[in-house]
Coordinates of N, CA and C in Angstrom, one line a residue:
X1 N 0.8 -1.2 0.0 CA 0.0 0.0 0.0 C 0.9 1.2 0.0
X2 N 0.4 2.3 -0.6 CA 1.0 3.6 -0.6 C 0.2 4.5 0.2
X3 N 0.8 5.2 1.2 CA 0.2 6.1 2.1 C 0.6 7.5 1.7
X4 N -0.4 8.4 1.4 CA -0.2 9.8 1.1 C -0.8 10.6 2.2
X5 N 0.0 11.4 2.9 CA -0.5 12.1 4.1 C -0.2 13.6 4.0
X6 N -0.8 14.4 4.8 CA -0.6 15.8 4.9 C -1.0 16.5 3.5
X7 N -2.0 16.0 2.9 CA -2.5 16.6 1.6 C -3.4 17.8 2.0
X8 N -3.1 18.9 1.5 CA -3.8 20.1 1.8 C -5.1 20.2 1.0
X9 N -6.3 20.2 1.7 CA -7.5 20.3 0.9 C -7.7 21.7 0.3
X10 N -8.5 21.8 -0.7 CA -8.7 23.0 -1.4 C -9.3 24.1 -0.6
X11 N -10.1 23.8 0.4 CA -10.7 24.8 1.3 C -9.9 25.2 2.5
X12 N -8.7 24.7 2.6 CA -7.8 25.0 3.8 C -7.4 26.4 3.8
X13 N -7.1 26.9 5.0 CA -6.5 28.3 5.0 C -5.4 28.3 6.0
X14 N -4.6 29.4 6.0 CA -3.4 29.5 6.8 C -3.8 29.5 8.3
X15 N -4.9 30.0 8.7 CA -5.3 30.0 10.1 C -5.5 28.6 10.7
X16 N -6.0 27.7 9.9 CA -6.1 26.3 10.3 C -4.7 25.7 10.6
X17 N -3.8 26.0 9.7 CA -2.4 25.5 9.8 C -1.7 26.1 11.1
X18 N -1.9 27.4 11.3 CA -1.4 28.1 12.5 C -1.9 27.5 13.8
X19 N -3.2 27.4 13.8 CA -3.9 26.8 15.0 C -3.4 25.4 15.3
X20 N -3.3 24.6 14.3 CA -2.9 23.2 14.5 C -1.4 23.2 15.0
X21 N -0.6 24.0 14.4 CA 0.8 24.0 14.8 C 0.9 24.5 16.3
X22 N 0.2 25.6 16.6 CA 0.3 26.1 18.0 C -0.2 25.2 19.0
X23 N -1.3 24.5 18.7 CA -1.9 23.5 19.6 C -0.9 22.3 19.8
X24 N -0.3 21.8 18.7 CA 0.7 20.8 18.8 C 1.9 21.2 19.6
X25 N 2.3 22.5 19.3 CA 3.5 23.0 20.1 C 3.2 23.2 21.5
X26 N 2.0 23.6 21.9 CA 1.7 23.8 23.3 C 1.7 22.5 24.1
X27 N 1.1 21.5 23.5 CA 1.1 20.2 24.2 C 2.5 19.5 24.1
X28 N 3.3 19.8 23.1 CA 4.6 19.3 22.9 C 5.7 20.0 23.7
X29 N 5.4 21.1 24.3 CA 6.3 21.9 25.1 C 7.3 22.8 24.3
X30 N 6.9 23.2 23.1 CA 7.7 24.1 22.3 C 6.9 25.2 21.7
X31 N 5.9 25.7 22.5 CA 5.0 26.7 22.0 C 5.8 28.0 21.6
X32 N 6.7 28.5 22.5 CA 7.3 29.8 22.2 C 8.3 29.6 21.0
X33 N 8.9 28.5 20.8 CA 9.8 28.3 19.7 C 8.9 28.3 18.4
X34 N 7.8 27.7 18.4 CA 6.9 27.6 17.3 C 6.4 29.0 17.0
X35 N 6.0 29.8 18.0 CA 5.6 31.2 17.8 C 6.7 32.0 17.2
X36 N 7.9 31.9 17.7 CA 9.0 32.6 17.0 C 9.2 32.2 15.6
X37 N 9.1 30.9 15.3 CA 9.2 30.4 13.9 C 8.1 31.0 13.0
X38 N 6.9 31.1 13.5 CA 5.8 31.7 12.8 C 6.0 33.2 12.5
X39 N 6.5 33.9 13.5 CA 6.8 35.3 13.3 C 8.0 35.5 12.3
X40 N 9.0 34.7 12.4 CA 10.1 34.7 11.4 C 9.6 34.4 10.0
X41 N 8.7 33.4 9.9 CA 8.1 33.1 8.6 C 7.3 34.2 8.0
X42 N 6.6 34.9 8.9 CA 5.7 36.0 8.4 C 6.6 37.1 7.7
X43 N 7.8 37.3 8.2 CA 8.6 38.4 7.7 C 9.7 37.8 6.7
X44 N 9.5 36.6 6.3 CA 10.5 36.0 5.4 C 10.0 36.0 3.9
X45 N 10.9 35.5 3.0 CA 10.5 35.4 1.6 C 9.5 34.3 1.4
X46 N 9.4 33.3 2.4 CA 8.5 32.2 2.2 C 7.0 32.7 2.2
X47 N 6.7 33.7 3.0 CA 5.4 34.3 3.0 C 5.1 34.9 1.6
X48 N 6.0 35.6 1.1 CA 5.8 36.3 -0.2 C 5.7 35.2 -1.3
X49 N 6.5 34.1 -1.3 CA 6.4 33.1 -2.2 C 5.1 32.3 -2.1
X50 N 4.6 32.1 -0.9 CA 3.4 31.4 -0.7 C 2.2 32.2 -1.3
X51 N 2.3 33.5 -1.1 CA 1.3 34.4 -1.7 C 1.3 34.4 -3.2
X52 N 2.5 34.5 -3.8 CA 2.6 34.6 -5.2 C 2.4 33.2 -5.9
X53 N 3.0 32.2 -5.4 CA 2.9 30.9 -6.0 C 1.8 30.0 -5.4
X54 N 1.6 30.1 -4.1 CA 0.6 29.3 -3.5 C 1.1 28.0 -3.2
X55 N 0.3 27.2 -2.5 CA 0.5 25.8 -2.2 C -0.4 25.0 -3.1
X56 N 0.1 23.8 -3.5 CA -0.8 22.9 -4.2 C -1.9 22.3 -3.3
X57 N -3.1 22.5 -3.7 CA -4.2 22.0 -2.8 C -5.0 21.0 -3.7
X58 N -5.6 20.0 -3.1 CA -6.4 19.0 -3.8 C -7.7 18.8 -3.1
X59 N -8.7 18.4 -3.9 CA -9.9 17.9 -3.3 C -9.7 16.4 -3.2
X60 N -10.6 15.7 -2.5 CA -10.5 14.2 -2.4 C -10.7 13.6 -3.8
X61 N -11.5 14.2 -4.6 CA -11.7 13.7 -6.0 C -10.5 13.8 -6.8
X62 N -9.8 15.0 -6.7 CA -8.5 15.2 -7.4 C -7.5 14.1 -7.1
X63 N -7.3 13.8 -5.8 CA -6.3 12.8 -5.4 C -6.7 11.5 -6.0
X64 N -8.0 11.1 -5.9 CA -8.4 9.8 -6.3 C -8.3 9.7 -7.9
X65 N -8.5 10.8 -8.6 CA -8.4 10.8 -10.0 C -6.9 10.6 -10.4
X66 N -6.0 11.3 -9.7 CA -4.6 11.2 -10.0 C -4.1 9.8 -9.8
X67 N -4.5 9.2 -8.7 CA -4.1 7.8 -8.3 C -4.7 6.8 -9.3
X68 N -6.0 7.0 -9.7 CA -6.6 6.1 -10.7 C -5.9 6.1 -12.0
X69 N -5.4 7.3 -12.4 CA -4.6 7.4 -13.6 C -3.3 6.6 -13.6
X70 N -2.8 6.3 -12.4 CA -1.6 5.5 -12.2 C -2.0 4.0 -11.8
X71 N -3.3 3.7 -11.9 CA -3.8 2.3 -11.6 C -3.7 2.0 -10.2
X72 N -4.1 2.9 -9.3 CA -4.2 2.7 -7.9 C -5.7 2.9 -7.5
X73 N -6.1 2.1 -6.5 CA -7.4 2.4 -5.9 C -7.1 3.5 -4.8
X74 N -8.2 4.1 -4.4 CA -8.0 5.3 -3.5 C -9.0 5.2 -2.3
X75 N -8.5 5.3 -1.1 CA -9.3 5.3 0.1 C -8.9 6.4 1.0
X76 N -9.8 7.3 1.3 CA -9.4 8.4 2.3 C -9.6 7.8 3.7
X77 N -8.5 8.1 4.4 CA -8.5 7.6 5.8 C -9.1 8.6 6.8
X78 N -9.6 8.2 7.9 CA -10.3 9.1 8.8 C -9.4 10.2 9.5
X79 N -8.2 9.9 9.7 CA -7.3 10.8 10.3 C -6.0 11.0 9.5
X80 N -5.4 12.1 9.7 CA -4.1 12.4 9.0 C -2.9 11.9 9.9
X81 N -1.9 11.5 9.3 CA -0.7 11.0 10.0 C 0.0 12.2 10.8
X82 N 0.0 13.4 10.2 CA 0.6 14.5 10.9 C -0.3 15.1 11.9
X83 N 0.2 16.2 12.5 CA -0.5 16.8 13.6 C -1.7 17.7 13.1
X84 N -1.7 18.0 11.9 CA -2.8 18.9 11.4 C -3.9 18.0 10.8
X85 N -5.0 17.9 11.6 CA -6.1 17.0 11.2 C -7.1 17.6 10.2
X86 N -6.8 18.9 9.8 CA -7.6 19.5 8.7 C -7.1 19.0 7.3
X87 N -5.9 18.4 7.3 CA -5.3 17.8 6.1 C -5.8 16.4 5.9
X88 N -5.6 15.9 4.7 CA -6.1 14.6 4.4 C -5.0 13.5 4.3
X89 N -5.4 12.2 4.5 CA -4.5 11.1 4.3 C -5.3 10.0 3.5
X90 N -4.5 9.4 2.6 CA -5.1 8.4 1.7 C -4.3 7.1 1.7
X91 N -5.0 6.0 1.5 CA -4.3 4.7 1.3 C -4.6 4.4 -0.2
X92 N -3.5 4.1 -0.9 CA -3.6 3.7 -2.3 C -3.1 2.3 -2.5
X93 N -3.7 1.5 -3.3 CA -3.3 0.1 -3.5 C -3.3 -0.1 -5.0
X94 N -2.3 -0.9 -5.5 CA -2.3 -1.2 -7.0 C -3.5 -2.0 -7.4
X95 N -4.1 -1.6 -8.5 CA -5.3 -2.3 -9.0 C -4.9 -3.6 -9.7

């Protein structure tokens, strides 16, 4: 099986990512380090690049269509492997 995780859905926004990171950081004991990282990112070229270029986002149908074109079945799993549960995870199997 092939696992695809942390797939950003089309309707995701930066605030969901920030909230997920800060919650994860709070319970993981690195809240202030994560906050400093977010502030540094805000003032970095990454923010400008993300605004100009964007991040690739997919719907569930997009992912399954791409996998089907490569002869894989597609199953969306209920939880994401990463800390951000607004993102998607899929299991693909060769057909």
